[in-house]
Amino acid sequence: MRLSITTTSLLAADALTISNKRVLNATKDAVLLFDGMASTKGGELFASIPAFVYEADVNTSVLEPAFASYGISGLDMDTAMSRAGLLAAVGIADIFPVIDFAACSHIEAILPPSDVTDLGMSLGTVALGSCNWAHQLTGVLSVDPSTTNTVYSVSPTGFGVISDIDDTIKITNVTETQLLLTNTFISNPEPVAGMPELYASLVSSLDDPDFIYLTGTPWQFYSFVHDFIQSTFSASPGPIINNNLTVTDVTQVFTDLLTLDTYSYKVKQITRIHAMYPDKTFLVVGDSGQTDPEVYGEIYRTYGDFIACIWIRQLADTNTTIERYGKAFKGVPEDRSRLYWDNEIEGLADIDVASGSC
């Protein structure tokens, strides 16, 4: 089976060159362009934008034995392949993705060359000059106008929301392997009841906060997760930061998926967010299934009032003991964290986080 997904099929030009270096080959290369975040410095706009460059012909059949070993077959196999086929993608190094921003006088943002270490990933901070734009700015891949991304202008001050996705706002069942795989590869995504409405209420109560979605789900599922956020959390859009997974052996792909380090990854990414927006204040939302309490506790101990409040959704059959939270939130004032069960989600909208309640 060959992969057909809506990322990039480069048919507009044979190649684009910068200083005599090939950037993208129309017949061989493809690009997955991620949404980005922007900040201002000295009156100029700077955007952090990731991209993945890979061989356009993705042979997803190499994944079938691994999928079949977990009982995925037939129509379910087709769904799984369309959702996660990039697990079989072959990344390409030393390619320069170029993105055009019409709202910035058609500045062409040249990302760094895709990396050998991360097999095709490119992450760069690019200067976009002084732009006339609102909260969202559209970028267009220079050689393929059908491939776009959104760069979100995150204000340097005010409130923001950093939210986990799996089992915080989307039902995934991360702690139960078979349900995790079913909900990730096969089932239609379902929101945690009440969370879309809660986030819509935060838009009003926190005066249009910037939402940033930070997930342990690897970037190969970006399109799937992105569509879920755009359709289900349309009132609270924002950039999605996915975990990094480099697949070197497709026969071990499920082992790799199930053993990803979410703690170190999330601490690193929130540290990066703090470096970009040190004067903002964030409400952080997660769950008890993996390491969100430990991550948010560590970030509070490091950056203090950068974290205004920690909300943790408690899941049955996970460690919700006083001992765990006591260790995770050591040094965090009691009035800076809240543990809640699903029947308490509706009431969260009544909490005046903007005035210091949590």
mmCIF file of C-alpha atoms in Angstrom, residues 32-198:
data_model
loop_
_atom_site.group_PDB
_atom_site.id
_atom_site.type_symbol
_atom_site.label_atom_id
_atom_site.label_comp_id
_atom_site.label_asym_id
_atom_site.label_seq_id
_atom_site.Cartn_x
_atom_site.Cartn_y
_atom_site.Cartn_z
ATOM 1 C CA LEU A 32 4.672 18.097 5.998
ATOM 2 C CA LEU A 33 4.392 21.705 7.145
ATOM 3 C CA PHE A 34 3.486 22.209 10.812
ATOM 4 C CA ASP A 35 1.826 25.212 12.389
ATOM 5 C CA GLY A 36 4.169 27.577 14.196
ATOM 6 C CA MET A 37 4.426 30.191 16.951
ATOM 7 C CA ALA A 38 5.617 33.766 16.605
ATOM 8 C CA SER A 39 6.910 36.427 18.953
ATOM 9 C CA THR A 40 8.043 40.008 18.506
ATOM 10 C CA LYS A 41 11.437 41.493 19.306
ATOM 11 C CA GLY A 42 12.503 45.027 18.520
ATOM 12 C CA GLY A 43 9.432 45.584 16.378
ATOM 13 C CA GLU A 44 10.156 42.534 14.220
ATOM 14 C CA LEU A 45 8.239 39.308 14.068
ATOM 15 C CA PHE A 46 10.082 36.020 14.579
ATOM 16 C CA ALA A 47 8.367 32.696 13.886
ATOM 17 C CA SER A 48 9.394 29.219 15.039
ATOM 18 C CA ILE A 49 8.301 26.779 12.329
ATOM 19 C CA PRO A 50 8.879 23.004 12.002
ATOM 20 C CA ALA A 51 8.701 20.960 8.806
ATOM 21 C CA PHE A 52 9.382 17.385 7.754
ATOM 22 C CA VAL A 53 10.900 16.603 4.354
ATOM 23 C CA TYR A 54 10.591 13.037 3.095
ATOM 24 C CA GLU A 55 10.497 10.826 0.016
ATOM 25 C CA ALA A 56 7.104 11.333 -1.629
ATOM 26 C CA ASP A 57 6.584 7.646 -2.383
ATOM 27 C CA VAL A 58 5.803 6.197 1.067
ATOM 28 C CA ASN A 59 5.609 2.414 1.150
ATOM 29 C CA THR A 60 3.250 1.810 4.072
ATOM 30 C CA SER A 61 3.092 -1.939 3.419
ATOM 31 C CA VAL A 62 6.236 -2.315 5.548
ATOM 32 C CA LEU A 63 4.070 -1.432 8.557
ATOM 33 C CA GLU A 64 1.465 -4.132 7.947
ATOM 34 C CA PRO A 65 3.175 -6.959 9.910
ATOM 35 C CA ALA A 66 3.560 -4.749 12.984
ATOM 36 C CA PHE A 67 -0.038 -3.553 12.729
ATOM 37 C CA ALA A 68 -1.326 -7.087 12.171
ATOM 38 C CA SER A 69 0.485 -8.302 15.292
ATOM 39 C CA TYR A 70 -1.882 -6.078 17.288
ATOM 40 C CA GLY A 71 -4.987 -7.354 15.510
ATOM 41 C CA ILE A 72 -5.325 -4.517 12.999
ATOM 42 C CA SER A 73 -6.576 -5.778 9.615
ATOM 43 C CA GLY A 74 -9.013 -5.141 6.771
ATOM 44 C CA LEU A 75 -10.727 -1.749 6.743
ATOM 45 C CA ASP A 76 -9.131 -0.987 10.092
ATOM 46 C CA MET A 77 -5.738 -1.427 8.432
ATOM 47 C CA ASP A 78 -6.710 1.134 5.766
ATOM 48 C CA THR A 79 -7.745 3.616 8.444
ATOM 49 C CA ALA A 80 -4.551 3.026 10.406
ATOM 50 C CA MET A 81 -2.394 3.515 7.326
ATOM 51 C CA SER A 82 -4.094 6.755 6.332
ATOM 52 C CA ARG A 83 -3.694 8.078 9.871
ATOM 53 C CA ALA A 84 -0.181 6.881 10.691
ATOM 54 C CA GLY A 85 1.461 6.103 7.365
ATOM 55 C CA LEU A 86 4.203 8.645 7.994
ATOM 56 C CA LEU A 87 5.685 6.133 10.420
ATOM 57 C CA ALA A 88 7.037 4.528 7.241
ATOM 58 C CA ALA A 89 8.221 7.772 5.638
ATOM 59 C CA VAL A 90 11.889 8.084 4.729
ATOM 60 C CA GLY A 91 13.214 11.485 5.752
ATOM 61 C CA ILE A 92 15.541 13.480 3.536
ATOM 62 C CA ALA A 93 18.435 15.515 4.901
ATOM 63 C CA ASP A 94 19.907 18.805 3.662
ATOM 64 C CA ILE A 95 16.745 20.222 2.098
ATOM 65 C CA PHE A 96 15.700 23.864 2.641
ATOM 66 C CA PRO A 97 11.894 24.310 2.928
ATOM 67 C CA VAL A 98 10.839 27.809 1.833
ATOM 68 C CA ILE A 99 7.561 29.362 3.015
ATOM 69 C CA ASP A 100 5.973 32.491 1.542
ATOM 70 C CA PHE A 101 4.083 34.903 3.820
ATOM 71 C CA ALA A 102 1.875 37.212 1.741
ATOM 72 C CA ALA A 103 0.883 39.322 4.764
ATOM 73 C CA CYS A 104 4.554 40.128 5.305
ATOM 74 C CA SER A 105 5.179 41.602 1.849
ATOM 75 C CA HIS A 106 5.708 38.063 0.521
ATOM 76 C CA ILE A 107 8.755 37.440 2.641
ATOM 77 C CA GLU A 108 10.139 33.998 1.880
ATOM 78 C CA ALA A 109 11.091 32.301 5.128
ATOM 79 C CA ILE A 110 13.916 29.845 4.518
ATOM 80 C CA LEU A 111 14.009 27.118 7.145
ATOM 81 C CA PRO A 112 17.299 25.457 8.102
ATOM 82 C CA PRO A 113 18.223 22.351 6.115
ATOM 83 C CA SER A 114 16.464 19.187 7.197
ATOM 84 C CA ASP A 115 18.584 17.362 9.729
ATOM 85 C CA VAL A 116 20.473 14.097 9.326
ATOM 86 C CA THR A 117 20.080 13.226 13.029
ATOM 87 C CA ASP A 118 16.285 13.576 13.015
ATOM 88 C CA LEU A 119 15.962 12.158 9.485
ATOM 89 C CA GLY A 120 14.207 14.943 7.611
ATOM 90 C CA MET A 121 13.047 17.278 10.372
ATOM 91 C CA SER A 122 13.687 21.001 10.036
ATOM 92 C CA LEU A 123 13.033 23.522 12.804
ATOM 93 C CA GLY A 124 13.958 27.131 12.405
ATOM 94 C CA THR A 125 13.243 30.576 13.799
ATOM 95 C CA VAL A 126 12.797 32.936 10.869
ATOM 96 C CA ALA A 127 12.527 36.735 10.755
ATOM 97 C CA LEU A 128 9.348 37.990 9.078
ATOM 98 C CA GLY A 129 9.967 41.714 9.482
ATOM 99 C CA SER A 130 7.139 44.080 10.391
ATOM 100 C CA CYS A 131 3.851 42.512 9.330
ATOM 101 C CA ASN A 132 0.304 43.747 9.286
ATOM 102 C CA TRP A 133 -1.508 40.750 10.589
ATOM 103 C CA ALA A 134 -3.889 39.494 13.215
ATOM 104 C CA HIS A 135 -3.634 36.531 15.578
ATOM 105 C CA GLN A 136 -3.049 34.058 12.736
ATOM 106 C CA LEU A 137 -0.762 34.320 9.735
ATOM 107 C CA THR A 138 -0.904 31.950 6.769
ATOM 108 C CA GLY A 139 2.274 30.605 5.200
ATOM 109 C CA VAL A 140 2.398 28.903 1.816
ATOM 110 C CA LEU A 141 5.055 26.434 0.699
ATOM 111 C CA SER A 142 6.766 28.294 -2.141
ATOM 112 C CA VAL A 143 6.716 25.448 -4.663
ATOM 113 C CA ASP A 144 3.217 24.217 -3.805
ATOM 114 C CA PRO A 145 0.441 26.738 -2.995
ATOM 115 C CA SER A 146 -1.841 23.923 -1.828
ATOM 116 C CA THR A 147 0.386 23.319 1.198
ATOM 117 C CA THR A 148 -0.091 25.887 3.937
ATOM 118 C CA ASN A 149 0.455 26.341 7.630
ATOM 119 C CA THR A 150 -0.710 28.777 10.283
ATOM 120 C CA VAL A 151 1.652 30.799 12.414
ATOM 121 C CA TYR A 152 0.023 31.934 15.649
ATOM 122 C CA SER A 153 1.005 35.305 17.055
ATOM 123 C CA VAL A 154 1.416 34.666 20.774
ATOM 124 C CA SER A 155 1.285 37.916 22.736
ATOM 125 C CA PRO A 156 4.327 38.556 24.967
ATOM 126 C CA THR A 157 2.164 39.212 28.044
ATOM 127 C CA GLY A 158 -1.257 38.217 29.339
ATOM 128 C CA PHE A 159 -2.691 34.749 29.829
ATOM 129 C CA GLY A 160 -2.060 31.603 27.853
ATOM 130 C CA VAL A 161 -3.181 27.999 28.148
ATOM 131 C CA ILE A 162 -0.802 25.070 27.693
ATOM 132 C CA SER A 163 -2.873 21.932 27.256
ATOM 133 C CA ASP A 164 -2.063 18.275 26.929
ATOM 134 C CA ILE A 165 -4.231 16.401 24.409
ATOM 135 C CA ASP A 166 -4.425 12.654 25.092
ATOM 136 C CA ASP A 167 -6.817 11.913 27.978
ATOM 137 C CA THR A 168 -6.929 15.605 28.847
ATOM 138 C CA ILE A 169 -9.145 16.804 26.004
ATOM 139 C CA LYS A 170 -9.254 13.701 23.769
ATOM 140 C CA ILE A 171 -10.198 10.192 24.884
ATOM 141 C CA THR A 172 -7.152 7.996 24.207
ATOM 142 C CA ASN A 173 -6.783 5.606 27.175
ATOM 143 C CA VAL A 174 -3.008 5.917 27.165
ATOM 144 C CA THR A 175 -2.574 3.535 30.110
ATOM 145 C CA GLU A 176 -4.430 0.646 28.402
ATOM 146 C CA THR A 177 -2.405 -0.571 25.428
ATOM 147 C CA GLN A 178 -5.144 -2.095 23.289
ATOM 148 C CA LEU A 179 -7.537 0.837 23.813
ATOM 149 C CA LEU A 180 -4.684 3.239 23.155
ATOM 150 C CA LEU A 181 -3.966 1.616 19.807
ATOM 151 C CA THR A 182 -7.658 1.426 18.877
ATOM 152 C CA ASN A 183 -8.280 5.077 19.719
ATOM 153 C CA THR A 184 -5.098 6.191 17.996
ATOM 154 C CA PHE A 185 -5.228 4.140 14.811
ATOM 155 C CA ILE A 186 -8.855 3.200 14.206
ATOM 156 C CA SER A 187 -11.658 4.907 16.131
ATOM 157 C CA ASN A 188 -13.006 8.357 15.347
ATOM 158 C CA PRO A 189 -11.529 10.769 17.891
ATOM 159 C CA GLU A 190 -13.823 11.789 20.749
ATOM 160 C CA PRO A 191 -13.345 14.752 23.066
ATOM 161 C CA VAL A 192 -13.457 14.440 26.821
ATOM 162 C CA ALA A 193 -17.030 15.518 27.589
ATOM 163 C CA GLY A 194 -17.261 19.173 28.522
ATOM 164 C CA MET A 195 -13.719 20.161 27.512
ATOM 165 C CA PRO A 196 -14.560 21.959 24.230
ATOM 166 C CA GLU A 197 -17.113 24.039 26.122
ATOM 167 C CA LEU A 198 -14.659 24.692 28.957
#
